[in-house]
Amino acid sequence: SYVLTQPPSVSVAPGQTARITCGGNNIGSKSVHWYQQKPGQAPVLVVYDDSDRPSGIPERFSGSNSGNTATLTISRVEAGDEADYYCQVWDSSSDHRGVFGGGTKLTVL
Amino acid sequence: QVQLQESGPGLVKPSETLSLTCTVSGGSISSYYWSWIRQPAGKGLEWIGRIYTSGSTNYNPSLKSRVTMSVDTSKNQFSLKLSSVTAADTAVYYCARVRESHAGGMWTYYFDYWGQGTLVTVSS
């Protein structure tokens, strides 16, 4: 089965840039989607298809994907960005199934 | 604006069957896939499965033997049944709409609308 690996935590000062990685075997050949989850709330889609943003998501959120690593980049980080972030792909190699990374806790210092 | 709402018992006894329903409002359930996703307390997200409005399903292999999903287009609802539950099935259960995309020449699927989630505890 396909495995996605995320760092458990990332810390960044306000106004700086946060980069959250998602590792997977040849993940660059897949489309990666990212979700933000604040405590007690449902996840919210912030990036889909590697780098597209749903309406209402600030331009500060961007994504890239190449080789074995996908990256969610949050520019000019704000206190309100503190949350858990999950990457997700669709694995069509055998059974069709959704796969999530383990999640990364973003702390704004 | 599409909205999803999970409903069902918050407490299920071990070895019994967990049953949840997701009601979709603000849009038609037709012509989409719909998924269930769960999250144990303090842990990550786990995809359970998806169902198309035709009734076609895909399940997580780790849960496949215990999961059944169904859809009722007349009520704009879809449902989850998880049999033979144990304490390990205690989690917040989310329903979500699945969007498909053909980015980069291959089909991919992601979750654009989510319910608020419902906590299901397995305990005697």
Coordinates of N, CA and C in Angstrom, one line a residue, chain B residues 9 11-20 66-68 80-86 89 120 122:
Chain B
P9 N -26.0 7.0 16.4 CA -25.7 6.8 17.8 C -24.3 7.2 18.1
L11 N -22.8 6.1 20.9 CA -22.3 5.0 21.7 C -22.7 3.7 21.1
V12 N -21.8 2.8 20.9 CA -22.0 1.5 20.3 C -21.3 0.4 21.2
K13 N -22.0 -0.7 21.4 CA -21.3 -1.7 22.2 C -20.4 -2.6 21.4
P14 N -19.3 -3.1 22.0 CA -18.4 -3.9 21.3 C -19.1 -5.1 20.7
S15 N -18.6 -5.5 19.5 CA -19.2 -6.6 18.7 C -20.4 -6.2 17.9
E16 N -21.0 -5.0 18.2 CA -22.2 -4.6 17.5 C -21.8 -3.8 16.2
T17 N -22.9 -3.3 15.5 CA -22.7 -2.6 14.3 C -22.9 -1.1 14.4
L18 N -21.9 -0.4 14.0 CA -22.0 1.1 14.0 C -22.7 1.5 12.7
S19 N -23.7 2.4 12.9 CA -24.5 2.9 11.8 C -24.6 4.4 11.8
L20 N -24.2 5.0 10.7 CA -24.2 6.4 10.5 C -24.8 6.8 9.2
R66 N -15.6 -5.5 7.0 CA -16.6 -5.0 8.0 C -17.4 -3.8 7.6
V67 N -17.1 -3.3 6.4 CA -17.8 -2.0 6.0 C -18.8 -2.3 4.9
T68 N -19.9 -1.6 5.1 CA -20.9 -1.5 4.0 C -21.4 -0.1 3.9
L80 N -23.2 4.6 6.4 CA -22.1 3.7 6.7 C -22.5 2.7 7.7
K81 N -22.2 1.4 7.5 CA -22.3 0.4 8.5 C -20.9 -0.2 8.7
L82 N -20.5 -0.3 10.0 CA -19.2 -1.0 10.3 C -19.6 -2.0 11.4
S83 N -19.3 -3.3 11.0 CA -19.7 -4.4 11.9 C -18.6 -4.8 12.9
S84 N -19.0 -5.6 13.8 CA -18.1 -6.2 14.8 C -17.1 -5.1 15.4
V85 N -17.6 -4.0 15.9 CA -16.8 -3.0 16.3 C -16.0 -3.3 17.6
T86 N -14.9 -2.7 17.8 CA -14.1 -2.8 19.0 C -13.7 -1.4 19.4
D89 N -12.3 1.2 17.1 CA -13.2 1.9 16.1 C -13.7 3.2 16.7
V120 N -18.1 8.7 17.7 CA -18.7 7.4 18.1 C -17.8 6.7 19.0
V122 N -17.0 3.3 21.2 CA -17.4 1.9 21.4 C -17.0 1.5 22.8

